[in-house]
Coordinates of C-alpha atoms in Angstrom, one line a residue:
M250 CA -0.4 0.4 -0.7
N251 CA 1.3 3.5 -1.0
K252 CA 1.4 6.4 0.7
V253 CA -1.0 8.1 0.3
Y254 CA -3.2 5.1 0.4
G255 CA -2.6 5.1 4.1
R256 CA -2.6 8.2 4.7
L257 CA -6.1 8.4 3.5
L258 CA -6.9 5.5 5.8
G259 CA -5.3 6.7 8.5
L260 CA -7.0 9.7 8.0
I261 CA -10.5 8.0 8.0
A262 CA -9.9 6.2 10.7
F263 CA -8.9 9.4 13.3
V264 CA -11.5 12.3 11.4
A265 CA -14.0 8.5 12.0
L266 CA -12.6 8.6 16.3
V267 CA -12.5 12.0 17.0
S268 CA -16.0 12.5 15.7
G269 CA -16.9 9.2 18.4
I270 CA -15.0 10.7 21.1
V271 CA -17.0 13.8 21.4
I272 CA -20.1 12.7 20.8
Y273 CA -19.9 10.2 23.2
T274 CA -18.0 12.8 25.9
T275 CA -21.1 15.5 24.8
V276 CA -23.7 13.6 24.6
D277 CA -26.8 13.9 28.3
I278 CA -30.2 12.8 28.7
N279 CA -31.6 16.1 26.9
T280 CA -29.8 15.2 23.6
L281 CA -32.2 13.4 22.7
R282 CA -35.3 16.2 23.3
N283 CA -33.8 18.9 21.3
I284 CA -32.5 16.4 18.2
T285 CA -35.7 15.5 17.6
V286 CA -37.0 20.2 16.7
F287 CA -34.0 19.5 14.7
K288 CA -34.6 20.9 11.5
P289 CA -32.9 19.0 7.8
W290 CA -33.7 22.3 5.4
S291 CA -30.6 24.2 7.5
I292 CA -28.5 21.4 6.1
A293 CA -28.9 22.5 2.7
L294 CA -28.6 26.3 4.1
A295 CA -24.5 25.3 5.5
I296 CA -24.5 23.0 2.4
M297 CA -25.6 26.5 0.3
S298 CA -22.9 28.9 2.2
V299 CA -20.5 26.4 1.8
G300 CA -21.1 26.3 -1.2
L301 CA -20.8 30.2 -1.8
G302 CA -17.8 30.3 0.0
L303 CA -15.5 28.2 -2.3
V304 CA -16.7 29.9 -5.4
L305 CA -16.0 33.2 -4.3
D306 CA -12.3 31.4 -2.9
G307 CA -12.0 30.4 -6.4
T308 CA -13.3 33.7 -7.7
R309 CA -10.4 35.9 -6.2
L310 CA -7.9 33.3 -6.6
M311 CA -8.7 34.1 -10.3
H312 CA -8.1 37.9 -9.3
L313 CA -4.7 37.3 -8.0
V314 CA -4.2 35.1 -10.8
H315 CA -4.8 38.2 -13.0
I316 CA -3.2 40.6 -10.9
S317 CA -0.2 38.6 -11.8
D318 CA -0.8 39.3 -15.3
E319 CA -2.2 35.4 -15.8
H320 CA -5.4 33.7 -16.7
I321 CA -7.6 31.2 -15.3
T322 CA -10.6 30.1 -15.6
L323 CA -13.7 29.8 -12.7
K324 CA -13.7 25.7 -12.7
Q325 CA -9.5 25.5 -12.6
A326 CA -9.6 28.7 -9.8
V327 CA -12.1 25.7 -7.8
Q328 CA -10.4 22.5 -9.0
V329 CA -7.1 24.7 -6.4
V330 CA -9.3 25.3 -3.9
F331 CA -10.9 21.9 -3.2
G332 CA -7.6 20.6 -4.1
N333 CA -5.6 22.8 -1.7
Y334 CA -8.2 20.3 1.0
F335 CA -7.2 16.9 -0.6
L336 CA -3.6 17.6 0.5
A337 CA -4.2 19.7 3.1
L338 CA -6.0 16.9 4.8
L339 CA -3.4 14.7 4.1
T340 CA -0.8 15.7 6.0
P341 CA 0.6 17.2 9.0
G342 CA 0.0 21.0 9.1
S343 CA -1.7 21.2 5.7
V344 CA 1.3 21.7 4.0
G345 CA -0.2 19.2 1.5
G346 CA -2.3 22.1 0.5
A347 CA 0.2 24.3 -0.5
V348 CA 1.9 21.4 -3.4
A349 CA -1.5 20.8 -4.5
Q350 CA -2.1 24.7 -5.4
L351 CA 0.8 24.2 -7.4
M352 CA 0.0 21.1 -9.3
F353 CA -3.3 22.6 -10.1
L354 CA -2.5 26.1 -10.5
R355 CA 1.0 24.6 -13.5
H356 CA -1.8 22.6 -14.9
A357 CA -4.3 25.9 -15.5
G358 CA -0.9 26.4 -17.8
V359 CA 0.5 29.6 -15.1
P360 CA 4.0 29.7 -14.5
A361 CA 6.1 28.0 -11.4
G362 CA 7.0 30.3 -9.8
K363 CA 4.0 32.3 -10.0
A364 CA 2.2 30.0 -9.0
T365 CA 4.8 29.5 -5.8
V366 CA 3.6 33.3 -5.3
L367 CA 0.2 33.1 -4.9
A368 CA -0.3 30.1 -2.8
I369 CA 1.5 32.5 -0.3
V370 CA -0.8 35.6 -1.3
R371 CA -3.2 33.4 -1.1
T372 CA -3.2 32.5 3.0
V373 CA -1.4 35.1 3.7
V374 CA -4.7 37.2 2.9
S375 CA -6.8 34.7 4.8
I376 CA -4.8 35.7 7.9
L377 CA -4.7 39.3 7.6
F378 CA -8.3 39.9 7.2
L379 CA -9.1 36.9 10.4
A380 CA -6.0 38.7 12.2
C381 CA -7.7 42.4 11.1
C382 CA -11.6 40.6 12.7
L383 CA -9.8 40.2 16.0
P384 CA -9.4 43.2 18.0
F385 CA -13.2 43.9 17.2
I386 CA -14.1 39.7 18.2
F387 CA -11.8 40.4 21.9
M388 CA -13.4 44.2 22.2
H389 CA -17.2 42.1 22.2
D390 CA -16.5 38.8 23.5
S391 CA -15.3 38.7 27.4
G392 CA -15.2 35.0 27.1
V393 CA -13.4 33.8 24.0
V394 CA -10.1 32.2 25.9
P395 CA -10.9 31.8 30.3
G396 CA -8.0 32.7 32.3
I397 CA -7.6 35.5 30.0
S398 CA -8.9 39.5 30.4
N399 CA -10.6 41.1 27.2
K400 CA -7.5 43.7 27.6
T401 CA -4.4 41.3 27.7
L402 CA -6.2 39.6 24.3
M403 CA -6.9 42.8 23.3
I404 CA -3.2 43.7 23.3
I405 CA -2.3 40.6 21.8
A406 CA -4.6 40.5 18.6
C407 CA -3.0 43.7 17.8
V408 CA 0.6 43.8 18.2
A409 CA 0.1 39.8 16.0
L410 CA -1.1 43.1 13.3
A411 CA 1.2 44.7 13.7
V412 CA 4.3 42.5 13.6
I413 CA 2.4 40.9 10.3
I414 CA 2.7 44.8 9.0
F415 CA 5.8 45.4 9.4
F416 CA 6.9 42.3 8.3
A417 CA 5.1 42.9 5.0
W418 CA 6.8 45.9 4.9
A419 CA 10.4 44.9 5.6
F420 CA 9.7 42.7 3.0
H421 CA 8.9 44.6 0.4
T422 CA 12.3 46.8 1.8
N423 CA 14.4 44.3 1.6
L424 CA 15.2 44.3 5.2
F425 CA 15.9 41.0 6.0
D426 CA 18.3 40.7 2.9
Y427 CA 21.4 41.2 5.3
F428 CA 19.6 39.0 8.2
V429 CA 18.9 36.3 6.2
I430 CA 22.1 35.3 4.7
R431 CA 23.7 35.6 7.7
L432 CA 21.3 33.3 9.5
T433 CA 21.6 30.9 6.5
K434 CA 25.3 31.0 7.0
R435 CA 26.0 27.9 8.8
F436 CA 23.4 25.4 6.4
S437 CA 24.2 23.6 3.6
N438 CA 24.1 24.5 0.2
R439 CA 21.4 22.3 -0.3
R440 CA 18.5 24.4 3.2
R441 CA 20.1 27.9 2.2
L442 CA 19.4 27.6 -1.7
Q443 CA 15.6 26.0 -0.6
I444 CA 15.3 29.4 1.8
F445 CA 16.8 32.0 0.1
A446 CA 14.0 31.0 -2.5
F447 CA 11.1 30.4 -0.1
Y448 CA 12.4 33.9 0.8
R449 CA 12.5 35.2 -2.9
D450 CA 8.5 33.7 -3.4
V451 CA 7.5 35.5 0.4
K452 CA 9.2 38.8 -1.3
T453 CA 8.0 39.1 -4.3
G454 CA 4.6 37.7 -2.9
V455 CA 4.3 41.0 -1.0
R456 CA 5.5 43.5 -4.0
L457 CA 2.5 41.7 -5.3
L458 CA 0.0 42.8 -3.4
A459 CA 2.2 46.9 -3.1
Q460 CA 1.5 47.5 -7.0
H461 CA -1.9 46.7 -7.3
P462 CA -3.3 48.0 -3.7
K463 CA -7.2 48.9 -5.8
S464 CA -7.3 44.8 -7.2
M465 CA -5.7 43.7 -3.6
V466 CA -8.8 45.9 -1.8
R467 CA -11.2 43.4 -3.6
V468 CA -9.3 40.0 -3.6
F469 CA -9.0 40.9 0.6
I470 CA -13.4 42.3 0.6
E471 CA -13.4 38.6 -1.6
S472 CA -11.4 37.1 1.3
G473 CA -13.6 38.1 4.0
L474 CA -16.4 37.5 2.7
S475 CA -15.8 33.5 1.5
L476 CA -14.9 33.3 4.9
M477 CA -17.7 34.0 6.9
A478 CA -19.8 32.5 4.6
I479 CA -17.9 29.3 5.3
Y480 CA -18.1 29.9 8.6
A481 CA -21.7 30.6 8.6
I482 CA -22.7 26.9 8.7
V483 CA -22.5 26.6 12.1
P484 CA -25.1 30.2 12.9
C485 CA -27.7 27.8 10.0
L486 CA -26.4 24.5 12.3
L487 CA -27.7 26.1 14.7
L488 CA -30.9 27.7 13.6
G489 CA -32.5 24.0 12.5
L490 CA -32.0 22.7 16.6
G491 CA -34.3 25.8 17.2
V492 CA -31.7 28.3 18.4
T493 CA -33.2 31.8 18.0
D494 CA -32.4 33.9 20.0
A495 CA -27.7 33.6 20.3
D496 CA -25.6 36.9 19.7
W497 CA -24.5 35.9 16.3
Y498 CA -22.0 38.6 16.1
T499 CA -20.1 36.5 19.3
V500 CA -20.9 33.5 17.4
M501 CA -19.3 34.1 14.0
G502 CA -16.3 36.4 15.7
R503 CA -15.3 33.2 17.9
M504 CA -15.5 31.0 14.6
I505 CA -13.0 33.7 13.3
F506 CA -10.4 33.2 16.7
L507 CA -10.7 28.9 16.6
N508 CA -9.9 28.6 12.5
M509 CA -7.1 31.3 13.0
L510 CA -5.7 29.0 15.6
L511 CA -6.2 26.0 13.3
Y512 CA -3.7 27.8 10.6
F513 CA -0.8 26.7 13.0
M514 CA -1.9 24.1 14.2
P515 CA 0.1 20.4 13.6
T516 CA -2.1 17.6 13.0
P517 CA -3.9 17.9 9.8
G518 CA -6.4 20.4 8.3
G519 CA -6.2 21.3 12.5
S520 CA -8.5 17.8 13.0
G521 CA -9.2 16.8 16.4
I522 CA -8.1 20.3 17.8
A523 CA -11.0 21.8 15.3
E524 CA -13.6 19.8 16.8
G525 CA -12.2 19.9 20.7
G526 CA -12.0 23.9 20.3
F527 CA -15.7 23.9 18.9
V528 CA -16.9 22.5 21.8
L529 CA -14.9 24.5 24.2
L530 CA -16.0 27.4 22.3
F531 CA -19.7 26.8 22.2
S532 CA -20.7 24.1 25.2
D533 CA -22.9 26.8 26.2
T534 CA -24.2 28.5 22.8
A535 CA -25.7 24.9 21.5
P536 CA -28.7 23.7 23.0
A537 CA -28.1 21.1 25.8
G538 CA -26.3 18.5 24.7
T539 CA -25.5 18.8 20.6
V540 CA -22.4 20.9 21.1
G541 CA -20.5 17.6 20.0
I542 CA -22.9 16.5 16.8
I543 CA -22.5 20.5 15.5
A544 CA -19.2 20.5 15.3
V545 CA -18.4 17.4 13.8
F546 CA -21.5 18.3 11.6
W547 CA -19.6 21.7 11.1
R548 CA -16.4 19.6 10.4
A549 CA -18.3 17.2 7.4
I550 CA -19.6 20.4 5.6
A551 CA -16.5 22.4 5.9
E552 CA -14.5 20.1 5.8
Y553 CA -14.2 16.3 4.5
I554 CA -16.9 17.5 2.4
P555 CA -14.9 20.0 0.3
F556 CA -12.0 16.7 0.4
V557 CA -13.5 14.1 -1.1
I558 CA -14.2 16.7 -4.3
G559 CA -10.5 17.5 -3.9
F560 CA -9.9 14.1 -5.0
Y561 CA -12.1 13.3 -7.3
Y562 CA -10.8 16.2 -9.0
T563 CA -7.3 15.3 -7.9
V564 CA -7.5 11.7 -9.7
T565 CA -10.3 13.1 -12.7
V566 CA -7.3 15.7 -13.2
F567 CA -3.7 14.0 -12.7
G568 CA -5.2 10.3 -13.1
R569 CA -4.6 7.3 -11.2
R570 CA -1.0 7.1 -11.3
F571 CA -1.3 10.2 -9.1
L572 CA -1.7 8.3 -5.9
D573 CA 1.0 6.0 -6.7
K574 CA 3.3 8.7 -6.3
E575 CA 4.2 9.4 -2.7
I576 CA 3.5 12.7 -0.9
K577 CA 6.9 14.2 0.1

């Protein structure tokens, strides 16, 4: 059995185990009563919401590619998006997502150098949007992180945003050139070349943002709308359980906070950590005994369905022989 099939089976087993544990540990005497009022239309609404978010993700990628003087169709952009979900969930820290983006972009005719830059920019813009939202979340929600005051969280969020802006400025002005050369002086030539290549790609990406400010504002807005549509899965599911009086600002804010953390988690797609974090953040919002079930449905709609579609596109575009190659 090759490495891809092994990881696929391992992921299925891990997801099943995590889902089972989350549901088992959160079910109580009220679960059946609350589940019986669930409205099936909310699942359809959640799927439509994530579908809209993924299409917007595709259109923003089209606009990013256009900024780099290349062109791809919406179908090709959507394949990149779904391919990202597939390989991200198969690899630790979701590093395979970047590989998938490069593969599909190159298949669409985008040169390798530009494809690398676009994959980096796509991720950076998403993180930047979430980072910009965090201060507003902490101003409103005092219960995001138990034991830490909102004032402290606000300071951390503002410092993090300032650091991101500083790094963007530093990359644009070549400030880090000297430090990168000095810090890699003792590394092997192969490792130095890898670091220099990554550093060059990041610099190129930052300059791409700076050279097209109006276009990047459009991409930034599309990124925000895409993420909000995907995160709206949870409000849809809560409405299906009859929750109509929730603080939706808080619900969406906590989804932003949780998904921001998942960008930096070591597990594939944040599996395990996502479900646990969801239970911690939404146990007071969901009806009694249902938070674990909602967590599993959220992950299934937001991650695992796109994963299956990404698997289909990967096999369709690159053939079954792709699965006989190891993901390194």
